[in-house]
Amino acid sequence: MEISVFRSSQVNLPRNCEVGIFSFGKNLNSKIYNLKNNISKRCNLWPPKSAIGFSVRACATVKNEAAVISGKASKIRRSKLVDGVKLYVGLPLDTVSNSNTISRKRAIAASLKTLKLLGVDGVELPVWWGIAEKEATGKYEWTSYFAIVEMIEKLGLELHISLCFHASEECKIPLPQWVSQIGENDPNIYFRDRSGRHYKGCLSFAVDELPVLGGRTPVEVYREFCESFKSAFLPFIGFTIVGISVGLGPDGELRYPSHHCPAKSKTSYGAGEFQCYDKNMLADLKKHAEMHGNPLWGLGGPHDAPGYDQSPLSSGFFSENSGSWETPYGDFFLSWYSNQLISHGDRILSLAASTFRDSPIPLFGKVPLMHSWYRTRSHPSELTAGFYNTATRDGYENIVDIFSKNSCKMLLPGMDLLDEYQPVESQSSPESLLTQITSSCKKHGVEVCGQNSLVSCGARAFARIKERLLDENVVVDSFMYQRIGAHFFSQEHFPSFTQFVRGLKVPVRKLDEVTDGRLGSW
């Protein structure tokens, strides 16, 4: 195993970007929105000024005032919400690029300072398998990630790490080169749909414990990656690094890539397709069918399931009345398909728990909110994604159980979604599904870290997030807002986000009463 880490004694941050650190009070409206009227030419926020319309300049005066504010503000009695729920903001997916360099370093430095100024508790950083172990198995390159962590440490922000064992088409980050080379000769390490199309964004769950990666299993490779990360960043774990999430599938989520083939029509609300046609999945299905005395059931997935663009209710499998999903065969297949997902999730969460068992930080895994078609009896979008959840069966009890078993918290998106904004044709209900999952989490004692699903959150969406965080029936201890980018700092979004942060971080007394109105100049 080869590890490359360089710890610099100092990270160069933009000099004219000094930022004071304090919490917001109720009377900051007029002051905070003067940000856009005090543009700094030397400290442009993300990306070029033309894309945003304004940038932040926090003068040295604010830095000098910070000590006074910090000392007095620490005596303020905060609300229960502030003490109980922490707020994090995701850094860009390509913070460390595919070439293993820091993307837009000055913009990220300025963004981190701005988030600290806002009173955000910390940030989330994606750490990619395809970047850190890019060239050869066991050869790790952590230098750029180390530099980012040091930047965050110097600002006193907390850091949540996401270990990503998937690829990202959005920011052009593939799986490691050496894994892709193996996949060229053996495409059955990937998922395959009924038409023969492979999904190369992550490895098939069926190969978890097969020696398909140069004589080693994916579980062994994932474990060694986690161990290398732990060794390299040990000085930060429990201090700057306060949480780690481990990737469980496509986009880091515990699910099958059931929607990996884009719909041809923007008005199509298909439920996706079952992903069980690679050689290893079919071999396991065949074995399972023979064990149950029905070998013909193991020849493939449901023959009457719809395609990506077809309405699921038009098919025989998901039909609302007498659909195949309600037959003995349907129960057999869906149970097997779901159990493959649950077993994979348990293996990955277990390896993470054992690797970091002596680290004083919580571990997380992400479960998606497959809310389309939730109002139907069969819940087809959930079924194709691997969640055997229907109108007559709770499919999340076993999912939550593996989180509880491994003492892991659950990352759960969709806190911003409202039923009223969903297309009628999709028969969607994100609010009902979110309630079902969080209720199961509360029952099993699994804490939740909420996330938003939409890039653009409006006032109503922010209000809904806050309602969820205040809900006594939801066990939410933190919220992770996704994510920094061009839109995040735009005039259409950033003021609303600022209001949202202030709504979560408002002291009982007004900040002006503590600081005598001295906020420094902007």
Short mmCIF file of C-alpha atoms in Angstrom, two decimals:
data_model
loop_
_atom_site.label_atom_id
_atom_site.label_comp_id
_atom_site.label_asym_id
_atom_site.label_seq_id
_atom_site.Cartn_x
_atom_site.Cartn_y
_atom_site.Cartn_z
CA MET A 1 0.00 0.00 0.00
CA GLU A 2 1.39 3.37 -1.02
CA ILE A 3 0.15 6.59 0.54
CA SER A 4 1.05 10.09 -0.54
CA VAL A 5 0.19 12.94 1.82
CA PHE A 6 1.76 16.36 2.08
CA ARG A 7 0.88 18.56 5.00
CA SER A 8 1.78 22.15 4.38
CA SER A 9 2.53 24.42 7.27
CA GLN A 10 0.29 27.07 5.80
CA VAL A 11 -2.52 27.15 3.27
CA ASN A 12 -2.51 30.32 1.19
CA LEU A 13 -5.87 32.01 1.46
CA PRO A 14 -6.83 35.26 -0.22
CA ARG A 15 -5.40 38.04 1.97
CA ASN A 16 -8.18 40.53 1.42
CA CYS A 17 -10.86 38.08 2.49
CA GLU A 18 -10.61 38.41 6.27
CA VAL A 19 -13.82 37.35 7.92
CA GLY A 20 -15.04 37.83 11.44
CA ILE A 21 -16.80 34.91 13.14
CA PHE A 22 -20.08 35.38 14.91
CA SER A 23 -23.65 34.16 15.07
CA PHE A 24 -26.48 36.06 13.43
CA GLY A 25 -29.15 37.86 15.37
CA LYS A 26 -32.62 39.04 14.44
CA ASN A 27 -31.58 42.58 13.47
CA LEU A 28 -29.05 41.72 10.75
CA ASN A 29 -31.33 42.19 7.75
CA SER A 30 -30.15 45.59 6.70
CA LYS A 31 -26.52 44.81 7.47
CA ILE A 32 -26.12 41.38 5.96
CA TYR A 33 -27.71 42.33 2.68
CA ASN A 34 -25.23 45.14 2.29
CA LEU A 35 -22.93 42.30 1.17
CA LYS A 36 -23.93 42.87 -2.43
CA ASN A 37 -23.29 46.60 -2.13
CA ASN A 38 -19.71 46.16 -0.96
CA ILE A 39 -18.14 44.15 -3.73
CA SER A 40 -14.51 43.24 -3.24
CA LYS A 41 -12.48 43.12 -6.43
CA ARG A 42 -9.91 40.86 -4.79
CA CYS A 43 -12.20 38.28 -3.23
CA ASN A 44 -14.64 37.10 -5.84
CA LEU A 45 -17.03 34.39 -4.78
CA TRP A 46 -18.02 31.58 -6.99
CA PRO A 47 -17.60 31.44 -9.99
CA PRO A 48 -16.73 34.72 -11.87
CA LYS A 49 -18.59 37.82 -10.71
CA SER A 50 -20.69 37.93 -13.86
CA ALA A 51 -22.30 34.63 -12.97
CA ILE A 52 -23.36 35.77 -9.53
CA GLY A 53 -23.76 39.49 -9.49
CA PHE A 54 -22.10 40.07 -6.18
CA SER A 55 -19.31 38.87 -3.94
CA VAL A 56 -18.39 39.22 -0.30
CA ARG A 57 -15.83 41.48 1.24
CA ALA A 58 -15.45 41.26 4.98
CA CYS A 59 -12.96 43.85 6.16
CA ALA A 60 -10.28 43.42 8.78
CA THR A 61 -12.43 45.50 11.10
CA VAL A 62 -14.86 42.61 11.35
CA LYS A 63 -12.04 40.28 12.25
CA ASN A 64 -11.02 42.59 15.08
CA GLU A 65 -14.59 42.79 16.31
CA ALA A 66 -14.93 38.99 16.23
CA ALA A 67 -13.21 38.44 19.56
CA VAL A 68 -15.55 40.87 21.31
CA ILE A 69 -18.60 39.36 19.67
CA SER A 70 -17.50 35.78 20.24
CA GLY A 71 -16.80 36.31 23.93
CA LYS A 72 -20.15 37.92 24.61
CA ALA A 73 -22.19 35.74 22.30
CA SER A 74 -20.95 32.64 24.09
CA LYS A 75 -22.98 33.73 27.11
CA ILE A 76 -26.22 33.83 25.16
CA ARG A 77 -28.70 31.10 25.98
CA ARG A 78 -29.55 29.44 22.69
CA SER A 79 -32.75 27.76 21.65
CA LYS A 80 -33.21 23.99 21.78
CA LEU A 81 -33.06 23.81 17.98
CA VAL A 82 -29.69 25.50 17.80
CA ASP A 83 -28.22 23.15 20.38
CA GLY A 84 -29.77 20.04 18.84
CA VAL A 85 -29.45 20.43 15.07
CA LYS A 86 -26.22 21.27 13.28
CA LEU A 87 -26.12 22.81 9.81
CA TYR A 88 -23.62 21.75 7.14
CA VAL A 89 -23.24 22.83 3.53
CA GLY A 90 -21.88 20.53 0.83
CA LEU A 91 -18.80 21.64 -1.06
CA PRO A 92 -18.81 21.17 -4.87
CA LEU A 93 -18.59 17.59 -6.09
CA ASP A 94 -15.41 18.48 -7.96
CA THR A 95 -13.72 20.36 -5.12
CA VAL A 96 -10.87 17.99 -5.89
CA SER A 97 -10.95 17.45 -9.65
CA ASN A 98 -10.36 14.33 -11.68
CA SER A 99 -6.75 15.47 -12.13
CA ASN A 100 -6.39 15.49 -8.32
CA THR A 101 -6.03 19.26 -8.00
CA ILE A 102 -8.18 21.72 -6.07
CA SER A 103 -10.76 23.30 -8.36
CA ARG A 104 -11.23 27.09 -8.01
CA LYS A 105 -9.11 27.24 -4.86
CA ARG A 106 -9.58 30.99 -4.23
CA ALA A 107 -13.34 30.73 -4.68
CA ILE A 108 -13.54 27.81 -2.25
CA ALA A 109 -11.46 29.68 0.31
CA ALA A 110 -13.75 32.71 0.07
CA SER A 111 -16.84 30.49 0.22
CA LEU A 112 -15.62 28.77 3.38
CA LYS A 113 -15.06 32.13 5.04
CA THR A 114 -18.53 33.28 4.05
CA LEU A 115 -20.16 30.16 5.47
CA LYS A 116 -18.26 30.63 8.72
CA LEU A 117 -19.47 34.22 8.85
CA LEU A 118 -23.05 33.07 8.35
CA GLY A 119 -22.83 30.83 11.39
CA VAL A 120 -22.92 27.50 9.53
CA ASP A 121 -21.44 24.71 11.67
CA GLY A 122 -19.45 23.04 8.95
CA VAL A 123 -19.17 21.67 5.42
CA GLU A 124 -19.31 18.32 3.65
CA LEU A 125 -16.48 17.18 1.36
CA PRO A 126 -16.82 14.37 -1.23
CA VAL A 127 -13.74 12.11 -1.29
CA TRP A 128 -13.67 10.06 -4.49
CA TRP A 129 -12.36 6.52 -4.86
CA GLY A 130 -11.72 7.33 -8.53
CA ILE A 131 -9.38 10.18 -7.55
CA ALA A 132 -7.59 9.04 -4.40
CA GLU A 133 -6.88 5.51 -5.73
CA LYS A 134 -6.96 6.39 -9.39
CA GLU A 135 -3.92 4.84 -11.02
CA ALA A 136 -3.29 1.52 -9.28
CA THR A 137 -4.73 -0.62 -6.56
CA GLY A 138 -3.31 0.28 -3.16
CA LYS A 139 -1.70 3.51 -4.41
CA TYR A 140 -3.39 6.39 -2.60
CA GLU A 141 -2.95 10.10 -3.25
CA TRP A 142 -4.43 12.31 -0.51
CA THR A 143 -2.46 15.56 -0.99
CA SER A 144 -5.24 17.75 -2.42
CA TYR A 145 -7.79 16.47 0.06
CA PHE A 146 -5.31 17.15 2.84
CA ALA A 147 -4.97 20.76 1.71
CA ILE A 148 -8.75 21.25 1.74
CA VAL A 149 -9.05 19.76 5.22
CA GLU A 150 -6.34 22.12 6.47
CA MET A 151 -8.21 25.11 5.01
CA ILE A 152 -11.34 24.04 6.87
CA GLU A 153 -9.41 23.41 10.08
CA LYS A 154 -7.84 26.88 10.04
CA LEU A 155 -11.29 28.50 9.84
CA GLY A 156 -12.63 26.47 12.76
CA LEU A 157 -15.36 24.81 10.68
CA GLU A 158 -16.44 21.24 11.23
CA LEU A 159 -16.11 18.74 8.38
CA HIS A 160 -18.26 15.83 7.26
CA ILE A 161 -16.48 13.46 4.87
CA SER A 162 -18.32 11.47 2.19
CA LEU A 163 -16.35 8.46 0.96
CA CYS A 164 -17.60 7.97 -2.60
CA PHE A 165 -17.25 4.53 -4.17
CA HIS A 166 -19.27 5.53 -7.22
CA ALA A 167 -18.63 7.61 -10.32
CA SER A 168 -20.12 11.01 -11.08
CA GLU A 169 -21.29 11.80 -14.58
CA GLU A 170 -22.13 15.35 -13.46
CA CYS A 171 -18.53 16.28 -12.63
CA LYS A 172 -16.85 13.73 -14.92
CA ILE A 173 -15.28 11.63 -12.18
CA PRO A 174 -15.17 7.94 -13.17
CA LEU A 175 -14.30 4.88 -11.14
CA PRO A 176 -10.53 4.30 -10.70
CA GLN A 177 -8.69 3.72 -13.98
CA TRP A 178 -7.54 0.28 -12.91
CA VAL A 179 -11.12 -0.73 -12.09
CA SER A 180 -12.37 0.53 -15.45
CA GLN A 181 -9.66 -1.49 -17.19
CA ILE A 182 -10.89 -4.62 -15.42
CA GLY A 183 -14.43 -3.72 -16.46
CA GLU A 184 -13.45 -3.58 -20.11
CA ASN A 185 -12.55 -7.27 -19.98
CA ASP A 186 -15.30 -8.27 -17.58
CA PRO A 187 -18.36 -5.97 -17.87
CA ASN A 188 -20.25 -8.27 -15.50
CA ILE A 189 -18.70 -6.40 -12.59
CA TYR A 190 -21.33 -3.77 -13.45
CA PHE A 191 -25.12 -3.82 -13.26
CA ARG A 192 -26.99 -4.76 -16.45
CA ASP A 193 -30.60 -4.12 -17.42
CA ARG A 194 -32.97 -6.25 -19.48
CA SER A 195 -31.80 -4.70 -22.76
CA GLY A 196 -28.16 -5.44 -22.04
CA ARG A 197 -27.08 -1.91 -21.10
CA HIS A 198 -24.46 -1.73 -18.37
CA TYR A 199 -24.37 0.88 -15.64
CA LYS A 200 -20.73 1.80 -15.01
CA GLY A 201 -21.33 4.25 -12.18
CA CYS A 202 -20.66 1.64 -9.48
CA LEU A 203 -19.99 -2.07 -9.11
CA SER A 204 -22.77 -4.64 -9.01
CA PHE A 205 -23.74 -5.72 -5.51
CA ALA A 206 -23.42 -9.33 -6.64
CA VAL A 207 -19.61 -9.03 -6.84
CA ASP A 208 -19.15 -7.66 -3.31
CA GLU A 209 -17.48 -10.85 -2.13
CA LEU A 210 -16.08 -12.15 -5.41
CA PRO A 211 -12.33 -11.71 -6.22
CA VAL A 212 -13.00 -9.69 -9.38
CA LEU A 213 -10.57 -6.82 -8.68
CA GLY A 214 -7.18 -8.34 -9.38
CA GLY A 215 -7.80 -11.24 -7.02
CA ARG A 216 -9.42 -9.13 -4.31
CA THR A 217 -13.08 -8.53 -3.55
CA PRO A 218 -14.68 -5.06 -3.70
CA VAL A 219 -15.39 -5.29 0.04
CA GLU A 220 -11.67 -5.85 0.69
CA VAL A 221 -10.77 -2.92 -1.58
CA TYR A 222 -13.32 -0.62 0.08
CA ARG A 223 -12.02 -1.60 3.51
CA GLU A 224 -8.41 -0.86 2.56
CA PHE A 225 -9.49 2.51 1.13
CA CYS A 226 -11.21 3.37 4.43
CA GLU A 227 -8.17 2.23 6.42
CA SER A 228 -5.83 4.35 4.30
CA PHE A 229 -8.07 7.40 4.74
CA LYS A 230 -8.23 6.84 8.48
CA SER A 231 -4.44 6.53 8.74
CA ALA A 232 -3.80 9.65 6.64
CA PHE A 233 -6.33 11.88 8.38
CA LEU A 234 -6.10 10.55 11.93
CA PRO A 235 -4.96 13.93 13.38
CA PHE A 236 -8.21 15.51 12.17
CA ILE A 237 -10.68 12.74 13.07
CA GLY A 238 -12.74 13.70 16.10
CA PHE A 239 -11.58 17.30 15.87
CA THR A 240 -12.12 18.89 12.46
CA ILE A 241 -13.63 15.74 10.93
CA VAL A 242 -16.78 15.08 12.93
CA GLY A 243 -18.62 12.62 10.68
CA ILE A 244 -18.04 10.15 7.85
CA SER A 245 -20.56 8.77 5.39
CA VAL A 246 -19.76 5.74 3.28
CA GLY A 247 -21.04 5.29 -0.27
CA LEU A 248 -23.59 2.51 -0.68
CA GLY A 249 -24.42 2.57 -4.39
CA PRO A 250 -25.28 4.91 -7.28
CA ASP A 251 -24.72 8.55 -6.26
CA GLY A 252 -23.65 7.17 -2.89
CA GLU A 253 -27.20 5.99 -2.12
CA LEU A 254 -28.40 2.56 -1.03
CA ARG A 255 -30.36 1.59 -4.16
CA TYR A 256 -30.15 -0.03 -7.56
CA PRO A 257 -29.44 2.24 -10.58
CA SER A 258 -33.01 1.69 -11.75
CA HIS A 259 -33.23 5.06 -13.54
CA HIS A 260 -29.80 5.13 -15.16
CA CYS A 261 -31.25 5.26 -18.67
CA PRO A 262 -32.65 8.79 -19.19
CA ALA A 263 -36.27 9.04 -20.25
CA LYS A 264 -36.72 10.05 -23.88
CA SER A 265 -39.62 12.29 -23.00
CA LYS A 266 -39.54 14.97 -20.31
CA THR A 267 -43.19 14.22 -19.58
CA SER A 268 -42.50 10.54 -18.96
CA TYR A 269 -42.80 9.33 -15.38
CA GLY A 270 -41.55 5.77 -15.68
CA ALA A 271 -40.67 3.76 -12.61
CA GLY A 272 -37.30 2.57 -13.87
CA GLU A 273 -36.24 -0.99 -14.61
CA PHE A 274 -35.00 -3.91 -12.53
CA GLN A 275 -31.19 -4.23 -12.61
CA CYS A 276 -30.68 -7.97 -12.23
CA TYR A 277 -29.30 -9.14 -15.57
CA ASP A 278 -25.53 -9.23 -15.10
CA LYS A 279 -24.03 -12.70 -14.95
CA ASN A 280 -23.48 -12.72 -11.20
CA MET A 281 -26.95 -11.43 -10.29
CA LEU A 282 -28.57 -14.00 -12.57
CA ALA A 283 -26.45 -16.79 -11.07
CA ASP A 284 -27.59 -15.84 -7.59
CA LEU A 285 -31.23 -15.60 -8.71
CA LYS A 286 -31.02 -19.04 -10.33
CA LYS A 287 -29.56 -20.55 -7.17
CA HIS A 288 -32.23 -18.91 -5.04
CA ALA A 289 -35.06 -20.18 -7.27
CA GLU A 290 -33.73 -23.72 -7.20
CA MET A 291 -33.53 -23.62 -3.41
CA HIS A 292 -37.22 -22.67 -3.34
CA GLY A 293 -38.17 -25.47 -5.71
CA ASN A 294 -39.09 -23.18 -8.63
CA PRO A 295 -36.14 -23.21 -11.06
CA LEU A 296 -38.15 -21.49 -13.79
CA TRP A 297 -38.42 -18.42 -11.57
CA GLY A 298 -34.66 -17.98 -11.73
CA LEU A 299 -34.31 -17.45 -15.46
CA GLY A 300 -34.50 -13.66 -15.27
CA GLY A 301 -36.45 -10.70 -13.99
CA PRO A 302 -40.22 -10.21 -14.44
CA HIS A 303 -41.16 -10.58 -18.11
CA ASP A 304 -44.15 -8.25 -17.73
CA ALA A 305 -42.28 -5.33 -16.08
CA PRO A 306 -42.40 -1.98 -17.95
CA GLY A 307 -39.54 -0.15 -19.65
CA TYR A 308 -37.94 3.11 -18.52
CA ASP A 309 -40.38 5.32 -20.45
CA GLN A 310 -43.54 3.31 -19.88
CA SER A 311 -46.15 4.04 -17.28
CA PRO A 312 -45.75 1.27 -14.67
CA LEU A 313 -49.51 0.92 -14.30
CA SER A 314 -49.81 -0.06 -17.97
CA SER A 315 -47.81 -3.23 -17.31
CA GLY A 316 -48.96 -6.52 -15.92
CA PHE A 317 -46.40 -6.59 -13.14
CA PHE A 318 -47.32 -3.32 -11.40
CA SER A 319 -51.02 -3.34 -12.25
CA GLU A 320 -53.18 -2.00 -9.43
CA ASN A 321 -55.56 -4.96 -9.73
CA SER A 322 -54.21 -8.51 -9.94
CA GLY A 323 -50.67 -7.37 -10.79
CA SER A 324 -47.87 -9.94 -10.79
CA TRP A 325 -46.27 -8.18 -7.83
CA GLU A 326 -49.03 -9.63 -5.62
CA THR A 327 -48.54 -13.23 -6.82
CA PRO A 328 -46.26 -15.83 -5.15
CA TYR A 329 -43.76 -15.26 -7.95
CA GLY A 330 -43.85 -11.52 -7.41
CA ASP A 331 -43.19 -11.93 -3.71
CA PHE A 332 -40.36 -14.37 -4.43
CA PHE A 333 -38.61 -12.06 -6.87
CA LEU A 334 -39.10 -8.82 -4.94
CA SER A 335 -37.94 -10.42 -1.69
CA TRP A 336 -34.78 -11.72 -3.36
CA TYR A 337 -34.10 -8.43 -5.16
CA SER A 338 -34.58 -6.40 -1.98
CA ASN A 339 -32.49 -8.78 0.13
CA GLN A 340 -29.56 -8.35 -2.28
CA LEU A 341 -29.70 -4.61 -1.62
CA ILE A 342 -30.05 -5.01 2.16
CA SER A 343 -27.17 -7.50 2.31
CA HIS A 344 -24.94 -5.13 0.35
CA GLY A 345 -25.83 -2.23 2.62
CA ASP A 346 -25.13 -4.32 5.71
CA ARG A 347 -21.72 -5.40 4.38
CA ILE A 348 -20.59 -1.86 3.60
CA LEU A 349 -21.90 -0.31 6.81
CA SER A 350 -20.34 -3.17 8.77
CA LEU A 351 -16.89 -2.69 7.20
CA ALA A 352 -17.08 1.05 7.90
CA ALA A 353 -18.18 0.45 11.49
CA SER A 354 -15.32 -1.99 12.11
CA THR A 355 -12.74 0.28 10.44
CA PHE A 356 -13.72 3.38 12.41
CA ARG A 357 -14.88 1.61 15.59
CA ASP A 358 -12.21 3.34 17.70
CA SER A 359 -12.85 6.77 16.18
CA PRO A 360 -14.98 9.20 18.23
CA ILE A 361 -17.22 10.20 15.31
CA PRO A 362 -20.55 8.96 13.92
CA LEU A 363 -20.90 7.07 10.65
CA PHE A 364 -23.62 7.64 8.06
CA GLY A 365 -25.18 5.99 5.02
CA LYS A 366 -27.61 7.53 2.54
CA VAL A 367 -31.07 6.21 1.72
CA PRO A 368 -32.88 7.81 -1.26
CA LEU A 369 -36.43 9.11 -1.31
CA MET A 370 -38.02 7.23 -4.24
CA HIS A 371 -41.33 9.06 -3.95
CA SER A 372 -42.77 8.77 -7.47
CA TRP A 373 -45.80 6.46 -7.65
CA TYR A 374 -46.02 6.32 -3.86
CA ARG A 375 -49.78 6.87 -4.05
CA THR A 376 -50.26 3.59 -5.93
CA ARG A 377 -50.60 0.24 -4.22
CA SER A 378 -47.47 -1.30 -5.74
CA HIS A 379 -45.04 1.63 -5.30
CA PRO A 380 -43.15 0.68 -8.51
CA SER A 381 -40.35 3.27 -8.28
CA GLU A 382 -39.37 1.90 -4.89
CA LEU A 383 -39.58 -1.71 -6.05
CA THR A 384 -37.25 -1.25 -9.03
CA ALA A 385 -34.81 0.63 -6.77
CA GLY A 386 -34.77 -2.32 -4.34
CA PHE A 387 -37.19 -1.24 -1.63
CA TYR A 388 -39.91 -3.86 -1.18
CA ASN A 389 -42.37 -1.32 0.09
CA THR A 390 -46.02 -1.47 -0.98
CA ALA A 391 -49.43 -0.50 0.34
CA THR A 392 -49.51 -3.85 2.16
CA ARG A 393 -45.87 -4.20 3.23
CA ASP A 394 -43.37 -1.97 5.07
CA GLY A 395 -40.13 -2.19 3.16
CA TYR A 396 -38.07 0.13 5.35
CA GLU A 397 -38.06 -1.77 8.63
CA ASN A 398 -35.23 -4.07 7.44
CA ILE A 399 -33.38 -1.13 5.90
CA VAL A 400 -33.45 0.85 9.14
CA ASP A 401 -32.50 -2.28 11.06
CA ILE A 402 -29.08 -2.56 9.35
CA PHE A 403 -28.38 1.07 10.28
CA SER A 404 -29.31 0.35 13.88
CA LYS A 405 -27.30 -2.89 13.91
CA ASN A 406 -24.16 -1.07 12.73
CA SER A 407 -24.75 2.03 14.88
CA CYS A 408 -24.94 4.25 11.82
CA LYS A 409 -26.97 7.38 11.19
CA MET A 410 -29.06 7.83 8.07
CA LEU A 411 -28.63 10.56 5.48
CA LEU A 412 -32.12 11.23 4.16
CA PRO A 413 -32.88 13.70 1.34
CA GLY A 414 -36.21 15.28 0.49
CA MET A 415 -36.70 17.51 3.55
CA ASP A 416 -37.54 20.35 1.14
CA LEU A 417 -40.08 18.50 -1.00
CA LEU A 418 -43.81 19.21 -0.91
CA ASP A 419 -46.61 17.05 -2.30
CA GLU A 420 -48.35 20.06 -3.78
CA TYR A 421 -45.47 20.72 -6.18
CA GLN A 422 -45.28 17.19 -7.59
CA PRO A 423 -46.69 16.41 -11.06
CA VAL A 424 -50.11 14.84 -10.80
CA GLU A 425 -49.12 12.18 -13.34
CA SER A 426 -46.32 10.88 -11.12
CA GLN A 427 -48.69 10.02 -8.24
CA SER A 428 -45.91 11.12 -5.95
CA SER A 429 -45.95 11.81 -2.23
CA PRO A 430 -42.52 12.72 -0.83
CA GLU A 431 -44.06 13.91 2.42
CA SER A 432 -45.77 10.60 3.12
CA LEU A 433 -42.68 8.57 2.27
CA LEU A 434 -40.46 10.80 4.39
CA THR A 435 -42.84 10.36 7.31
CA GLN A 436 -42.79 6.58 6.87
CA ILE A 437 -39.00 6.36 6.85
CA THR A 438 -38.42 8.79 9.74
CA SER A 439 -41.07 7.03 11.82
CA SER A 440 -39.22 3.75 11.34
CA CYS A 441 -35.94 5.47 12.26
CA LYS A 442 -37.47 6.80 15.46
CA LYS A 443 -38.81 3.34 16.31
CA HIS A 444 -35.35 1.77 15.91
CA GLY A 445 -33.42 4.64 17.48
CA VAL A 446 -31.64 5.65 14.26
CA GLU A 447 -30.79 9.34 14.05
CA VAL A 448 -31.30 11.19 10.78
CA CYS A 449 -29.22 13.79 8.98
CA GLY A 450 -31.60 15.60 6.64
CA GLN A 451 -30.79 16.85 3.16
CA ASN A 452 -32.54 18.85 0.47
CA SER A 453 -33.28 17.26 -2.91
CA LEU A 454 -33.68 20.34 -5.09
CA VAL A 455 -30.76 22.56 -6.06
CA SER A 456 -33.00 25.62 -5.92
CA CYS A 457 -34.84 25.97 -2.64
CA GLY A 458 -37.45 28.72 -2.47
CA ALA A 459 -39.01 30.30 0.60
CA ARG A 460 -41.66 27.58 0.89
CA ALA A 461 -39.07 24.82 0.63
CA PHE A 462 -36.88 26.42 3.30
CA ALA A 463 -39.95 26.76 5.52
CA ARG A 464 -40.71 23.07 5.02
CA ILE A 465 -37.16 22.11 5.97
CA LYS A 466 -37.45 24.08 9.17
CA GLU A 467 -40.80 22.46 9.97
CA ARG A 468 -39.20 19.04 9.59
CA LEU A 469 -36.28 19.97 11.82
CA LEU A 470 -38.67 21.24 14.50
CA ASP A 471 -40.92 18.18 14.27
CA GLU A 472 -40.69 16.28 17.56
CA ASN A 473 -41.60 13.05 15.76
CA VAL A 474 -38.53 13.23 13.51
CA VAL A 475 -35.16 12.25 15.00
CA VAL A 476 -33.01 14.78 13.09
CA ASP A 477 -29.74 15.86 14.66
CA SER A 478 -28.21 17.66 11.66
CA PHE A 479 -28.99 19.02 8.21
CA MET A 480 -26.73 18.99 5.17
CA TYR A 481 -27.61 21.56 2.52
CA GLN A 482 -26.63 20.55 -1.03
CA ARG A 483 -24.62 22.26 -2.42
CA ILE A 484 -22.23 25.18 -3.14
CA GLY A 485 -22.04 26.26 -6.77
CA ALA A 486 -22.92 29.10 -9.10
CA HIS A 487 -26.57 29.15 -8.11
CA PHE A 488 -25.85 28.97 -4.37
CA PHE A 489 -24.25 32.43 -4.28
CA SER A 490 -26.62 34.02 -6.77
CA GLN A 491 -28.88 36.92 -5.77
CA GLU A 492 -31.86 34.67 -6.44
CA HIS A 493 -30.75 32.13 -3.83
CA PHE A 494 -28.16 33.38 -1.34
CA PRO A 495 -30.39 35.90 0.51
CA SER A 496 -33.01 33.17 1.04
CA PHE A 497 -30.37 30.79 2.32
CA THR A 498 -29.10 33.49 4.67
CA GLN A 499 -32.61 33.96 6.04
CA PHE A 500 -32.87 30.20 6.51
CA VAL A 501 -29.61 30.07 8.48
CA ARG A 502 -30.70 32.98 10.64
CA GLY A 503 -33.97 31.21 11.31
CA LEU A 504 -32.08 28.23 12.69
CA LYS A 505 -29.36 30.17 14.49
CA VAL A 506 -31.24 33.01 16.17
CA PRO A 507 -30.16 33.69 19.76
CA VAL A 508 -32.83 34.52 22.32
CA ARG A 509 -31.48 38.06 22.65
CA LYS A 510 -30.76 40.34 19.71
CA LEU A 511 -27.18 40.44 18.56
CA ASP A 512 -27.19 44.24 18.70
CA GLU A 513 -27.79 44.02 22.44
CA VAL A 514 -24.60 42.00 22.81
CA THR A 515 -22.37 43.91 20.41
CA ASP A 516 -23.70 47.42 21.05
CA GLY A 517 -24.44 47.56 17.34
CA ARG A 518 -20.78 47.17 16.38
CA LEU A 519 -20.66 44.84 13.40
CA GLY A 520 -17.74 46.36 11.57
CA SER A 521 -17.85 47.83 8.08
CA TRP A 522 -18.57 45.94 4.86
#
